[in-house]
Coordinates of C-alpha atoms in Angstrom, one line a residue:
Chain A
X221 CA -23.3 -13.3 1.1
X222 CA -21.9 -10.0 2.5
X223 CA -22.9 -10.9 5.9
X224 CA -21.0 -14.5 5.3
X225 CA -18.1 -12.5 4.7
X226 CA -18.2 -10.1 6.9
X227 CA -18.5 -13.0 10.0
X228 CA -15.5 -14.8 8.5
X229 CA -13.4 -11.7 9.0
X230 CA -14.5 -11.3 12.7
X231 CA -14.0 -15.2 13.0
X232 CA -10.3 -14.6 11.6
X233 CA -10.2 -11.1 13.8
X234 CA -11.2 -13.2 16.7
X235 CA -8.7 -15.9 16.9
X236 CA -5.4 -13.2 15.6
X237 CA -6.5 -11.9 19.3
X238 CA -6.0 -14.7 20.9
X239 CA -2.8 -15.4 19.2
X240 CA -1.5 -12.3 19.4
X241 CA -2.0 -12.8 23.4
X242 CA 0.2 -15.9 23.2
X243 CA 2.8 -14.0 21.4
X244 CA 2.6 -11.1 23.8
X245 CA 3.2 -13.9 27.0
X246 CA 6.5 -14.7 25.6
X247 CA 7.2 -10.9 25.1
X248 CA 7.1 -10.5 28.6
X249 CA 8.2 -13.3 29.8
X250 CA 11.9 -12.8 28.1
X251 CA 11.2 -8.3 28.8
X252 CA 11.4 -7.4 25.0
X253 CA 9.0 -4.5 24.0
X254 CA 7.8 -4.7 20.2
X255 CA 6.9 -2.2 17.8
X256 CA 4.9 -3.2 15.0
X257 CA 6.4 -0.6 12.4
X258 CA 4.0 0.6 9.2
X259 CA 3.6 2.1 6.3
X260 CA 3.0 1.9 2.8
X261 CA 5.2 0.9 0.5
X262 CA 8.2 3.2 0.0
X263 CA 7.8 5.4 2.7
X264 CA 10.9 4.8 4.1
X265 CA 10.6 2.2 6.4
X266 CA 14.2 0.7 6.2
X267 CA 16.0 3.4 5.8
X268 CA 14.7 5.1 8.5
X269 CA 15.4 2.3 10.9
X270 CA 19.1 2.1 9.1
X271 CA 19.6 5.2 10.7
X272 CA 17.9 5.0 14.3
X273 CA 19.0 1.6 15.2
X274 CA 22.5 2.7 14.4
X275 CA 23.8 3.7 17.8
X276 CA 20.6 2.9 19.7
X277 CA 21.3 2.0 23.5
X278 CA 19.5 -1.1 23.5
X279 CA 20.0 -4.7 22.6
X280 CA 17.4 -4.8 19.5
X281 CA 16.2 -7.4 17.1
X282 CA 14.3 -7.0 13.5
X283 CA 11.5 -9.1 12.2
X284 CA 11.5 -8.6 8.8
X285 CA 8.1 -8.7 6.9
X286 CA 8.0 -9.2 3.2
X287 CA 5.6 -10.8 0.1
X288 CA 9.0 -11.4 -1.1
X289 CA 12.3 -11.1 -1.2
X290 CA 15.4 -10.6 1.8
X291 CA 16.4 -7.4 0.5
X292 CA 15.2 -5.7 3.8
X293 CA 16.8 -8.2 5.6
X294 CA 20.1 -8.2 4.5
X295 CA 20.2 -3.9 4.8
X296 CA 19.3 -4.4 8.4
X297 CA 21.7 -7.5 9.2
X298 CA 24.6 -4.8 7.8
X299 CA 23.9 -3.3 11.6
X300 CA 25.0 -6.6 13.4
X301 CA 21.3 -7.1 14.3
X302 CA 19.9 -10.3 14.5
X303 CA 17.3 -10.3 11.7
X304 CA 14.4 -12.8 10.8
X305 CA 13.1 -12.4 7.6
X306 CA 9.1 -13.4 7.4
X307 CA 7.9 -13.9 3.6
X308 CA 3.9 -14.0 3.5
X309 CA 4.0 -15.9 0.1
X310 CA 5.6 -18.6 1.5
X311 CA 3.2 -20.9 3.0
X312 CA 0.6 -18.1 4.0
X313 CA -0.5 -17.2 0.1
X314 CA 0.7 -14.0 -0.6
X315 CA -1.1 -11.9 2.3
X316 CA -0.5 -8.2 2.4
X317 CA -0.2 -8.3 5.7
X318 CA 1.6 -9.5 9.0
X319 CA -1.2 -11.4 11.6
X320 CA -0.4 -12.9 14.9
X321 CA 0.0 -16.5 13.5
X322 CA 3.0 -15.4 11.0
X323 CA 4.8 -13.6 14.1
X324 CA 3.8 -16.9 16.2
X325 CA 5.3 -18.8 13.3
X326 CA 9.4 -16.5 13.6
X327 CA 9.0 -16.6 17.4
X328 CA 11.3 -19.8 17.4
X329 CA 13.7 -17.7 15.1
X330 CA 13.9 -14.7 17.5
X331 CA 16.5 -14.6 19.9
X332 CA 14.1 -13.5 22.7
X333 CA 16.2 -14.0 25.8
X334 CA 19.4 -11.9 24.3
X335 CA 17.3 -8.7 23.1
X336 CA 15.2 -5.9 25.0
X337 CA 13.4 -4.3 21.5
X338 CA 11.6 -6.4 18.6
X339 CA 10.7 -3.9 16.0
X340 CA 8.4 -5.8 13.6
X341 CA 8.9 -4.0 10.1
X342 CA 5.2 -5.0 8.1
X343 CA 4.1 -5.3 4.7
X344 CA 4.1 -2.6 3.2
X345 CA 0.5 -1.5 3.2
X346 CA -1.7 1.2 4.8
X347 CA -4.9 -1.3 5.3
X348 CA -4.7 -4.4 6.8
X349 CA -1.3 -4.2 8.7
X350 CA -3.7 -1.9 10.9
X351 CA -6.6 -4.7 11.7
X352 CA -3.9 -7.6 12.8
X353 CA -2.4 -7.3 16.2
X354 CA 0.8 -9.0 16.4
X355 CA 1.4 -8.9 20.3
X356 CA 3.3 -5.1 20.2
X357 CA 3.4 -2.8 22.8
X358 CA 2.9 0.1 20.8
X359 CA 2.8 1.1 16.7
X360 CA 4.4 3.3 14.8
X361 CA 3.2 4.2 11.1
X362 CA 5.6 6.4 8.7
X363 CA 3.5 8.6 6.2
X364 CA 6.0 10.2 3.7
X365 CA 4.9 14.0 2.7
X366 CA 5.6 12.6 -0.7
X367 CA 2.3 10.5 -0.3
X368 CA 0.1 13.9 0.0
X369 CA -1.8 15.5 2.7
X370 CA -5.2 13.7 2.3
X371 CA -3.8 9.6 3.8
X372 CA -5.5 10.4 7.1
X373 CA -8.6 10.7 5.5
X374 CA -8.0 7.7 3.1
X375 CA -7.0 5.3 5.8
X376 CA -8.4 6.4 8.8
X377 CA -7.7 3.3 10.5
X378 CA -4.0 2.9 10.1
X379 CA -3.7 6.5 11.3
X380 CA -6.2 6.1 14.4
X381 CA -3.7 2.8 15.8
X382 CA -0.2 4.7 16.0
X383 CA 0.7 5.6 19.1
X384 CA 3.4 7.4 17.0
X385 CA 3.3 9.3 13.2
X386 CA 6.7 9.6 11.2
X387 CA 6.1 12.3 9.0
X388 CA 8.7 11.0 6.6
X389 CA 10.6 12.9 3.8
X390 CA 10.2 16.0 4.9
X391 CA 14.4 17.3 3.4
X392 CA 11.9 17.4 -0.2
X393 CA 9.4 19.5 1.1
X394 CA 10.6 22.6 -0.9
X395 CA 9.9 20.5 -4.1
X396 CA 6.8 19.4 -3.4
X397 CA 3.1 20.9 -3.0
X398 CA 2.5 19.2 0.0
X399 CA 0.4 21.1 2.8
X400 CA 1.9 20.0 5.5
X401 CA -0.4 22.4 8.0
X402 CA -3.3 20.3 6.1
X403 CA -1.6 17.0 6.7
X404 CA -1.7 17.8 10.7
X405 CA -5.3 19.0 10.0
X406 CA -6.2 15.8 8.7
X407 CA -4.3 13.7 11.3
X408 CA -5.8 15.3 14.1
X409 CA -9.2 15.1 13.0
X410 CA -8.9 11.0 13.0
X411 CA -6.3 10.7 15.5
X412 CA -6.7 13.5 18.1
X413 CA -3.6 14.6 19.5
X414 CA -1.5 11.9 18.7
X415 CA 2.3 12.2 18.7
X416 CA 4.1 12.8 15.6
X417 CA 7.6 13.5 14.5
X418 CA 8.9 15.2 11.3
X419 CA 11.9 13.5 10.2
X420 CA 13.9 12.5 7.2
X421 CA 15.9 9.4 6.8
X422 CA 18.0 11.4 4.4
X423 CA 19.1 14.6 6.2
X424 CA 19.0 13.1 9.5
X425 CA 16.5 15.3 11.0
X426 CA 14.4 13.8 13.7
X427 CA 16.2 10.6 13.9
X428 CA 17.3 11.3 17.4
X429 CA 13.8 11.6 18.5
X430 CA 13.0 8.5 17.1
X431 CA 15.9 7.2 18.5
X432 CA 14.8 8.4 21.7
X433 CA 11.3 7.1 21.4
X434 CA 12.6 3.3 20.6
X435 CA 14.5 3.5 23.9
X436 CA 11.6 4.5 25.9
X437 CA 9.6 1.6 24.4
X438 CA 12.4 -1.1 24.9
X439 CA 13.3 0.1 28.4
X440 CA 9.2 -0.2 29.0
X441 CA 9.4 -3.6 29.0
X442 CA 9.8 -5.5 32.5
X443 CA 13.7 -6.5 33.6
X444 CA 14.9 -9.3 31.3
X445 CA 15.2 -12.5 32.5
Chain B
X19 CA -4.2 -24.9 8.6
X20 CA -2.3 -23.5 6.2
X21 CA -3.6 -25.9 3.5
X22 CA -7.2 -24.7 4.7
X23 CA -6.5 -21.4 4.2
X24 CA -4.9 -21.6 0.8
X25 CA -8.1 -23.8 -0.1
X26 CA -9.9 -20.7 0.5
X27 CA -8.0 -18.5 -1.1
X28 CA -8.6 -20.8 -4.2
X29 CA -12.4 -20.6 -4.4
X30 CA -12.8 -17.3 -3.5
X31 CA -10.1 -16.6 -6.8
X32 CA -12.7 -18.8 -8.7
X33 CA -15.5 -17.0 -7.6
X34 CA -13.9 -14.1 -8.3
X35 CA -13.0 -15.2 -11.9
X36 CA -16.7 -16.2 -12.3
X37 CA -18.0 -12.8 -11.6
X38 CA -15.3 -11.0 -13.5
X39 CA -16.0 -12.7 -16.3
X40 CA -19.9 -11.8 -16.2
X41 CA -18.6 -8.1 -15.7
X42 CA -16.5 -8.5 -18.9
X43 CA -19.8 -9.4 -21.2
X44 CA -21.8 -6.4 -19.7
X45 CA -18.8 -4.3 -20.6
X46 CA -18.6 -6.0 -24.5
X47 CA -22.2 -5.6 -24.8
X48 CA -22.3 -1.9 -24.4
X49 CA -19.0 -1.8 -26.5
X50 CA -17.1 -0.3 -23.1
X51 CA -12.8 -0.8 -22.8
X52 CA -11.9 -0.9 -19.2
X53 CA -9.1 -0.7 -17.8
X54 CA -7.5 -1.6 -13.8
X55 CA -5.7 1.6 -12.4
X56 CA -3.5 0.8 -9.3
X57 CA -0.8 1.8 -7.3
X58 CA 0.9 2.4 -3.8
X59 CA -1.1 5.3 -1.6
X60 CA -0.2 8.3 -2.8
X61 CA 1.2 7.1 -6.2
X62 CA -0.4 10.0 -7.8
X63 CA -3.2 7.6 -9.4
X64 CA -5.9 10.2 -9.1
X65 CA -3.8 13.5 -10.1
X66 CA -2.7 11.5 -12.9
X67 CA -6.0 11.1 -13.8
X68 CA -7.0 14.4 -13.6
X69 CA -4.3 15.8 -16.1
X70 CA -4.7 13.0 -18.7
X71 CA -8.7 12.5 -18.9
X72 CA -8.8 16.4 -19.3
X73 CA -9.2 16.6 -23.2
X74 CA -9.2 13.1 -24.0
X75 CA -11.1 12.4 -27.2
X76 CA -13.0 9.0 -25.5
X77 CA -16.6 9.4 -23.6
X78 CA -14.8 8.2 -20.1
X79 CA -16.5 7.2 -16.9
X80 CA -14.6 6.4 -13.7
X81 CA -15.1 3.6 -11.2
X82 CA -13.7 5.3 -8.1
X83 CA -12.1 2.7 -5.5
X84 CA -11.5 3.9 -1.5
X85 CA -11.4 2.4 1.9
X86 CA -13.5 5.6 2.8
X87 CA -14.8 8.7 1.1
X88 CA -15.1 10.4 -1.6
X89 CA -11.9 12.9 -2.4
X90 CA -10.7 11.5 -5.2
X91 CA -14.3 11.2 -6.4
X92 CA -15.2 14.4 -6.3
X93 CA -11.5 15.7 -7.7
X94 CA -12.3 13.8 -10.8
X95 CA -16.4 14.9 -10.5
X96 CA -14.9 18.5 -11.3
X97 CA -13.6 17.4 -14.9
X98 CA -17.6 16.4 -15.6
X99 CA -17.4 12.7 -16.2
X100 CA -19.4 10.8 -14.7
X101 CA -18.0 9.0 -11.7
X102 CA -19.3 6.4 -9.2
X103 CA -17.7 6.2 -5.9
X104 CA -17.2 2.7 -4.8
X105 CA -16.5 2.6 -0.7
X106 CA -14.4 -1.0 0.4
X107 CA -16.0 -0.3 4.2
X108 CA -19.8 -0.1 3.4
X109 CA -20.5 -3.5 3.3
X110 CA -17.5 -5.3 2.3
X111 CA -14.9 -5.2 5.3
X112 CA -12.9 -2.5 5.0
X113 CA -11.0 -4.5 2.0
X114 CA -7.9 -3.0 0.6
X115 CA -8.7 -4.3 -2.9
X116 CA -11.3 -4.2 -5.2
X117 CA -13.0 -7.2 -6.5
X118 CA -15.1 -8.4 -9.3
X119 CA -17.9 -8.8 -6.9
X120 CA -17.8 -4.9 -5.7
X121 CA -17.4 -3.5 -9.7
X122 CA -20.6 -5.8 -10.0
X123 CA -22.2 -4.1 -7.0
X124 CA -21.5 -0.6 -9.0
X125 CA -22.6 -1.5 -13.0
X126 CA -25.6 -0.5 -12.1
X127 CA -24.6 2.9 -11.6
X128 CA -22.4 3.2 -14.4
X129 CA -23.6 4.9 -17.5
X130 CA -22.0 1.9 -20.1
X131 CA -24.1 2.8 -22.8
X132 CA -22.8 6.5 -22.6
X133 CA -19.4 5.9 -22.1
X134 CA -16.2 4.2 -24.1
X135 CA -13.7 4.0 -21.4
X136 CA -13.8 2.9 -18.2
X137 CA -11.3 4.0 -15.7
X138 CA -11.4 1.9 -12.6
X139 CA -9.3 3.0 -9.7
X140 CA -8.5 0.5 -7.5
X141 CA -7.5 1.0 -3.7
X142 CA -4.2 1.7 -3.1
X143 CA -2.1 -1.3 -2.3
X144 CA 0.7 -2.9 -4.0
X145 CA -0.6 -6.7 -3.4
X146 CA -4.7 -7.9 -2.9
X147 CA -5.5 -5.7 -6.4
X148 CA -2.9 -7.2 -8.5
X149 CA -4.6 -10.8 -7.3
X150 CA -8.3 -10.1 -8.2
X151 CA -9.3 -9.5 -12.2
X152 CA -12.1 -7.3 -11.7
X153 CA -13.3 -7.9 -15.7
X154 CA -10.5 -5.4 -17.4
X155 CA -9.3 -4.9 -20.8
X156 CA -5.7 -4.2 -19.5
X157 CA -4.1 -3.1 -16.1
X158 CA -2.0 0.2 -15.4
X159 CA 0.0 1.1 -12.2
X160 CA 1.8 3.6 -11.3
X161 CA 5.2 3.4 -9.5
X162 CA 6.2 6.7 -8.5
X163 CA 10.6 7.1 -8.4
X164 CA 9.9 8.5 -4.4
X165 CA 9.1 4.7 -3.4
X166 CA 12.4 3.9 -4.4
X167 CA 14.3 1.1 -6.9
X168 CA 13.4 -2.0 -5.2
X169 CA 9.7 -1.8 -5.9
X170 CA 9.5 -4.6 -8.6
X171 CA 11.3 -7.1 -6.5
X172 CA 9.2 -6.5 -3.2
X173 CA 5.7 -6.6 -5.5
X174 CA 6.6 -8.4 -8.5
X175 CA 2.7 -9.8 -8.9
X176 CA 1.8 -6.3 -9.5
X177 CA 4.4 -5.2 -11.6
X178 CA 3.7 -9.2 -13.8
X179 CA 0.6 -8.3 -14.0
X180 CA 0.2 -4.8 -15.7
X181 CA 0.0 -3.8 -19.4
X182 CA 1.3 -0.8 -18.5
X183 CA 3.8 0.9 -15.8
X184 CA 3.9 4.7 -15.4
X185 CA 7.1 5.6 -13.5
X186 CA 5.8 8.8 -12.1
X187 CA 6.5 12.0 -10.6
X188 CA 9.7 12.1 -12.5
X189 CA 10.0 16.0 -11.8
X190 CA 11.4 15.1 -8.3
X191 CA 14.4 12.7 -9.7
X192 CA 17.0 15.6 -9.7
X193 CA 15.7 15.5 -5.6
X194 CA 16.3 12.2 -4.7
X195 CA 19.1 9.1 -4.8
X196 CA 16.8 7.1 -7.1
X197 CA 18.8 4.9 -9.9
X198 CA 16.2 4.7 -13.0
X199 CA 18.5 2.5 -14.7
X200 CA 18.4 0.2 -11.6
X201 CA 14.3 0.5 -11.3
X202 CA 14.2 -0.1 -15.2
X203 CA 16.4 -3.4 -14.6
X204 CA 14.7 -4.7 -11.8
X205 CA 11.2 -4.5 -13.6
X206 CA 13.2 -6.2 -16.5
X207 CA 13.9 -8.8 -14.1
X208 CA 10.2 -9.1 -13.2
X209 CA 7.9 -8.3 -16.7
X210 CA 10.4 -8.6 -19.3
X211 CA 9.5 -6.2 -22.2
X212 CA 6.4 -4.4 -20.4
X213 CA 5.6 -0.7 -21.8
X214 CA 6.8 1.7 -19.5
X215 CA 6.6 5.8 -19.5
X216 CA 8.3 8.5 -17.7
X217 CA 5.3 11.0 -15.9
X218 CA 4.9 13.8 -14.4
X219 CA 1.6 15.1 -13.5
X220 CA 3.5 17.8 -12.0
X221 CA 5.2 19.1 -15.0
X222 CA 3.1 17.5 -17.2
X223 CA 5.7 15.4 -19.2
X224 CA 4.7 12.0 -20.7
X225 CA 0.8 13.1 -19.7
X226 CA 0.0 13.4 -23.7
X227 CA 1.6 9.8 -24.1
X228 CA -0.6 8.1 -21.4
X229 CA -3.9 10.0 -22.7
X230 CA -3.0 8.3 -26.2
X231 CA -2.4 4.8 -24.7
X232 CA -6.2 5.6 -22.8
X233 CA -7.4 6.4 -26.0
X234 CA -6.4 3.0 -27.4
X235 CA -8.2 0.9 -25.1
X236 CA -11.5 2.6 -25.3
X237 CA -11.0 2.1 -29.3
X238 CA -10.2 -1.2 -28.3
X239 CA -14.0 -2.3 -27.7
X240 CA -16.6 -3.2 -30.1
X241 CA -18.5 -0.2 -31.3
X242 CA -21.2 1.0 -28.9
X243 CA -24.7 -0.4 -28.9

């Protein structure tokens, strides 16, 4: 029965590829880079792109990812973004995740030809989001030092797929036990050397770097069309 | 292919409810109250643990849910209960939920005739766990005020589904721009009337509360065989 299962999920893995290939075709083809953007829930996902997309040099657009809900959405269309909202319980049951299909599915939505950056904003969720490509260029997970030092070791995975680590949170750091020497520890032993930021939606440090980073990733994409 | 997948969905729910339900009757016979601990990562599930099974006047065992390893497990090993560590990777996908199937997989290891309370912690994910009844008296989770107010709205099958919501690390509030009242209203909104404390694991408030409420679900069973 395990071994039922187990092909299933490869069967599912298998054709998310191949969809996720499509989707990245019509990436190119209009030159918008795409950041599939993680974390679990309440980590600080919107806020912190509140504050780096305000003032970014680049034409961007969000693609909101939700169970539920448009509250996400509407904080973001406050920027004069344009803003899809994706809700997985509508018509795809509830997942706790974003796969290539539901990105296919907002593709129509997106206004591809007018923006150079797609930052995909996922469920909330530190193990699934992590097994479904979407057809991004690179992925970004935000781990707030609230969550404790140990989430490398919990979700290996999730950690191991980021080409980039927002250590999130980091203005309460003084009120909290948090190791944050350990927390590196732990990150490079399942993710060797990968780049990280410390940065805090609420005080505003780091958010320049992030900035930064977003701009590199949307001017990685070829001359739009 | 939506209609497919929803199918799917369906029967493996059944199945689910099947094997829960079989779960359940081992847990009667041996007079056992169980109960479904979840949360986001880093919620605090396991420190919360820690401080309120410390002294509890119940014969607790723990069910110990993780992607991967065994931290949590051997935390709660250290208060001398016995504890089985139940890994979503080793044969089962790398799932970010348990189900009734993988608590099946572990009664075997479970001391039930020694124990009146099990504590089952589930992986941490606000959306696959609050779908799959894994054979529980009652359901806890803990929302912890760092996640922010909007919680309930974004995962309102989780917060529906609980007996029991611990708002936790309350120490922190002073810290942060969370609105209680507006977190208190928007679970309102989602599970009118549901039994809510105010916890700290930190500071200890609201632990003693919580043990009690533990202790009146393992009382809850029939008397041991």
């Amino acid at each position: 029965m395990h071994r039922t299962k187990v092909k299933i999920a490869e069967d599912a893995l298998d054709a998310n590829t191949t969809i996720a290939n499509a989707n990245r075709a019509d990436f190119d083809r209009h030159g918008v880079g795409v950041v599939n953007f993680m974390s679990a829930p309440g980590a600080g996902k919107t806020t912190l792109l509140e504050k780096a997309l305000g003032g970014i040099d680049a034409r961007v657009g969000v693609l909101e990812g939700d169970v539920q809900g448009s509250a996400d959405a509407d904080r973001l269309a406050a920027l004069h973004l344009p803003v899809v909202q994706l809700n997985t319980d509508a018509g795809f049951g509830g997942e706790c995740h974003l796969d290539a299909n539901m990105v296919r599915s907002a593709i129509p939505d997106l206004p591809l030809a007018e923006i150079d950056l797609l930052v995909i904003e996922n469920v909330g969720n530190l193990v699934c989001p992590a097994e479904f490509t979407v057809g991004e260029d690179a992925r970004v997970m935000v781990s707030a030092v609230t969550e404790g030092e140990d989430k490398p070791l919990k979700y290996p995975l999730m950690f191991r797929t980021c080409e980039l680590v927002l250590i999130n949170k980091i203005d309460l750091l003084e009120h909290l036990d948090f190791d944050l020497d350990k927390f590196l520890y732990h990150l490079d032993a399942v993710h060797p050397g990968v780049e990280h930021m410390l940065i805090s939606a609420r005080s505003g440090e780091g958010i320049e770097g992030f900035r930064d980073w977003l701009q590199r990733v949307a001017r990685r994409a070829p001359a739009a069309a």
